[in-house]
C-alpha positions as a Markdown table, in Angstrom:
| # | Residue | x | y | z |
|---|---|---|---|---|
| 1 | Asp | 177.6 | 89.6 | 99.9 |
| 2 | Phe | 181.3 | 89.4 | 100.8 |
| 3 | Asn | 183.8 | 92.2 | 100.2 |
| 4 | His | 187.3 | 92.7 | 101.6 |
| 5 | Asn | 190.0 | 95.3 | 101.3 |
| 6 | Phe | 193.6 | 95.5 | 102.6 |
| 7 | His | 194.8 | 99.0 | 103.0 |
| 8 | Asn | 198.5 | 100.1 | 103.2 |
| 9 | Asn | 199.5 | 97.0 | 105.1 |
| 10 | Asn | 198.0 | 98.5 | 108.3 |
| 11 | Tyr | 194.3 | 97.8 | 108.3 |
| 12 | Tyr | 191.8 | 95.3 | 106.7 |
| 13 | Asp | 188.1 | 95.7 | 106.2 |
| 14 | Ile | 185.7 | 92.8 | 105.7 |
| 15 | His | 182.1 | 93.2 | 104.8 |
| 16 | Tyr | 179.9 | 90.1 | 104.9 |
| 17 | Asn | 176.1 | 90.3 | 104.7 |
| 18 | Asn | 175.1 | 92.6 | 107.6 |
| 19 | Tyr | 178.5 | 92.6 | 109.3 |
| 20 | Asp | 181.5 | 94.9 | 109.0 |
| 21 | Ile | 184.8 | 93.8 | 110.5 |
| 22 | His | 187.8 | 96.2 | 110.7 |
| 23 | His | 191.3 | 95.1 | 111.8 |
| 24 | Asn | 194.2 | 97.4 | 112.5 |
| 25 | Tyr | 197.7 | 95.9 | 112.3 |
| 26 | Asn | 201.1 | 97.0 | 113.7 |
| 27 | Asp | 204.3 | 96.8 | 111.7 |
| 28 | Asp | 204.9 | 93.2 | 112.8 |
| 29 | Gly | 201.6 | 92.2 | 111.2 |
| 30 | Asn | 199.8 | 91.6 | 114.6 |
| 31 | Ile | 196.2 | 92.8 | 115.1 |
| 32 | Thr | 196.2 | 95.8 | 117.4 |
| 33 | Glu | 192.4 | 96.6 | 117.2 |
| 34 | Glu | 189.3 | 94.8 | 116.0 |
| 35 | Thr | 185.9 | 96.4 | 115.5 |
| 36 | Thr | 182.8 | 94.5 | 114.4 |
| 37 | Thr | 179.6 | 96.3 | 113.4 |
| 38 | Thr | 176.2 | 94.8 | 112.7 |
| 39 | Thr | 173.9 | 96.6 | 110.3 |
| 40 | Thr | 170.2 | 95.9 | 110.6 |
| 41 | Val | 168.5 | 95.8 | 107.2 |
| 42 | Thr | 165.0 | 97.4 | 107.2 |
| 43 | Ala | 162.1 | 97.4 | 104.8 |
| 44 | Gln | 159.8 | 100.3 | 104.2 |
| 45 | Val | 156.2 | 99.1 | 104.3 |
| 46 | Asn | 153.3 | 101.4 | 103.2 |
| 47 | Ile | 150.1 | 100.5 | 105.0 |
| 48 | Asn | 146.7 | 101.9 | 104.1 |
| 49 | Lys | 143.0 | 101.1 | 104.5 |
| 50 | Val | 141.1 | 101.4 | 101.2 |
| 51 | Asp | 137.5 | 100.8 | 100.1 |
| 52 | Val | 136.5 | 98.5 | 97.2 |
| 53 | Asn | 137.2 | 101.4 | 94.8 |
| 54 | Gly | 140.7 | 101.9 | 96.1 |
| 55 | Thr | 139.8 | 105.1 | 97.9 |
| 56 | Glu | 141.6 | 105.8 | 101.2 |
| 57 | Val | 139.4 | 105.2 | 104.2 |
| 58 | Lys | 140.0 | 107.3 | 107.3 |
| 59 | Gly | 139.3 | 106.1 | 110.8 |
| 60 | Ala | 140.4 | 102.5 | 111.0 |
| 61 | Thr | 142.3 | 101.5 | 114.2 |
| 62 | Leu | 145.3 | 99.4 | 113.0 |
| 63 | Glu | 147.8 | 97.4 | 115.0 |
| 64 | Leu | 151.0 | 96.0 | 113.7 |
| 65 | Ser | 152.9 | 93.3 | 115.7 |
| 66 | Gly | 155.7 | 91.0 | 114.8 |
| 67 | Val | 158.0 | 88.2 | 115.8 |
| 68 | Lys | 161.7 | 87.5 | 114.9 |
| 69 | Glu | 162.8 | 84.2 | 113.3 |
| 70 | Asp | 163.6 | 82.8 | 116.8 |
| 71 | Gly | 160.0 | 83.5 | 117.9 |
| 72 | Ser | 160.7 | 86.4 | 120.2 |
| 73 | Lys | 158.5 | 89.5 | 119.9 |
| 74 | Ile | 159.8 | 92.4 | 117.9 |
| 75 | Ala | 160.1 | 95.6 | 120.0 |
| 76 | Phe | 159.2 | 98.6 | 118.0 |
| 77 | Glu | 161.0 | 101.9 | 118.7 |
| 78 | Glu | 159.8 | 105.5 | 118.3 |
| 79 | Asn | 160.2 | 106.8 | 114.7 |
| 80 | Gln | 159.6 | 103.4 | 113.1 |
| 81 | Leu | 156.1 | 104.6 | 112.2 |
| 82 | Val | 155.6 | 107.6 | 109.9 |
| 83 | Leu | 151.9 | 108.6 | 110.0 |
| 84 | Gly | 150.0 | 109.4 | 106.8 |
| 85 | Asp | 148.0 | 112.6 | 106.4 |
| 86 | Asp | 145.4 | 112.9 | 109.1 |
| 87 | Ala | 146.4 | 109.7 | 110.8 |
| 88 | Gln | 146.6 | 109.6 | 114.6 |
| 89 | Leu | 149.1 | 107.8 | 116.8 |
| 90 | Val | 147.8 | 105.6 | 119.6 |
| 91 | Asn | 151.0 | 103.7 | 120.5 |
| 92 | Gly | 154.3 | 104.3 | 118.8 |
| 93 | Lys | 156.6 | 101.8 | 120.6 |
| 94 | Gly | 156.7 | 98.5 | 122.4 |
| 95 | Asp | 155.3 | 95.1 | 121.3 |
| 96 | Ser | 153.0 | 96.7 | 118.8 |
| 97 | Leu | 152.3 | 99.9 | 116.9 |
| 98 | Val | 148.8 | 101.2 | 116.9 |
| 99 | Trp | 147.4 | 104.1 | 114.9 |
| 100 | Ile | 144.1 | 105.4 | 113.4 |
| 101 | Ser | 144.3 | 105.5 | 109.6 |
| 102 | Gly | 144.2 | 108.9 | 107.8 |
| 103 | Thr | 143.8 | 110.0 | 104.2 |
| 104 | Ser | 147.1 | 108.6 | 102.9 |
| 105 | Ala | 149.3 | 105.5 | 103.6 |
| 106 | Ser | 151.3 | 105.3 | 106.8 |
| 107 | Ile | 154.9 | 104.0 | 106.5 |
| 108 | Val | 156.5 | 101.5 | 108.9 |
| 109 | Leu | 160.2 | 100.7 | 108.9 |
| 110 | Val | 160.6 | 97.1 | 109.9 |
| 111 | Glu | 163.4 | 94.6 | 110.3 |
| 112 | Asp | 163.4 | 90.9 | 109.3 |
| 113 | Gly | 160.5 | 89.0 | 110.8 |
| 114 | Thr | 156.9 | 87.9 | 110.5 |
| 115 | Tyr | 154.3 | 90.6 | 111.0 |
| 116 | Thr | 150.6 | 90.7 | 111.6 |
| 117 | Leu | 148.5 | 93.7 | 110.7 |
| 118 | His | 145.3 | 93.6 | 112.7 |
| 119 | Glu | 142.3 | 96.0 | 112.3 |
| 120 | Glu | 141.1 | 96.6 | 115.9 |
| 121 | Ala | 138.1 | 98.8 | 114.8 |
| 122 | Ala | 136.7 | 99.7 | 111.5 |
| 123 | Pro | 135.3 | 103.2 | 110.6 |
| 124 | Asn | 131.5 | 103.7 | 110.7 |
| 125 | Gly | 129.9 | 101.9 | 107.8 |
| 126 | Tyr | 132.7 | 99.3 | 107.3 |
| 127 | Ile | 133.4 | 95.9 | 108.8 |
| 128 | Val | 136.7 | 94.9 | 110.4 |
| 129 | Ala | 139.0 | 93.3 | 107.8 |
| 130 | Gln | 140.8 | 90.0 | 108.3 |
| 131 | Asp | 144.3 | 90.0 | 109.6 |
| 132 | Ile | 147.1 | 90.3 | 107.1 |
| 133 | Lys | 150.4 | 88.5 | 107.6 |
| 134 | Phe | 153.6 | 89.4 | 105.8 |
| 135 | Ile | 157.2 | 88.4 | 106.1 |
| 136 | Val | 160.3 | 90.6 | 105.8 |
| 137 | Lys | 163.6 | 88.9 | 104.8 |
| 138 | Asp | 166.8 | 90.8 | 104.0 |
| 139 | Gly | 164.8 | 94.0 | 103.6 |
| 140 | Ile | 162.2 | 92.6 | 101.1 |
| 141 | Val | 158.5 | 92.2 | 101.9 |
| 142 | Tyr | 156.7 | 88.9 | 101.0 |
| 143 | Asp | 153.2 | 87.6 | 101.5 |
| 144 | Glu | 152.7 | 84.3 | 103.3 |
| 145 | Glu | 153.1 | 82.4 | 100.1 |
| 146 | Gly | 156.5 | 83.9 | 99.4 |
| 147 | Asn | 155.4 | 86.5 | 96.7 |
| 148 | Lys | 157.1 | 89.9 | 96.8 |
| 149 | Met | 154.8 | 92.7 | 98.0 |
| 150 | Gly | 155.1 | 96.5 | 97.6 |
| 151 | Gly | 152.9 | 97.4 | 100.5 |
| 152 | Val | 149.9 | 96.3 | 102.6 |
| 153 | Glu | 146.4 | 97.3 | 101.5 |
| 154 | Trp | 143.0 | 96.3 | 102.8 |
């Protein structure tokens, strides 16, 4: 994605992927100011615990962690997790997000990286599900095989 615009011979904007570059020019054509902005693309991932019939299951303790392409841990910030109805927050920032599932999907806003959703504890009467891994690339969510996903469901 590359766009550029020259405006009135005094400034020039370039947009390339997640970068915006703005140059101001004086009357002699020299750059007087340069500003570069990086925009982080995020994906909205809906996460819910459901039974075999697709009914929402309340009470599962879920943990989401992730790593960037360079292998470093993703540091989650407050407000990246939007809890579903009746869900409870355990940890809302740092190396992982932890919450107890409610009666509707919780939403996580995530940047590019590889993520692991781990069920720490299952509700009474249920067994702990296997970990689910997914990849976010350019704001699109994929499973480990590279197939697009709409959300994460157990």
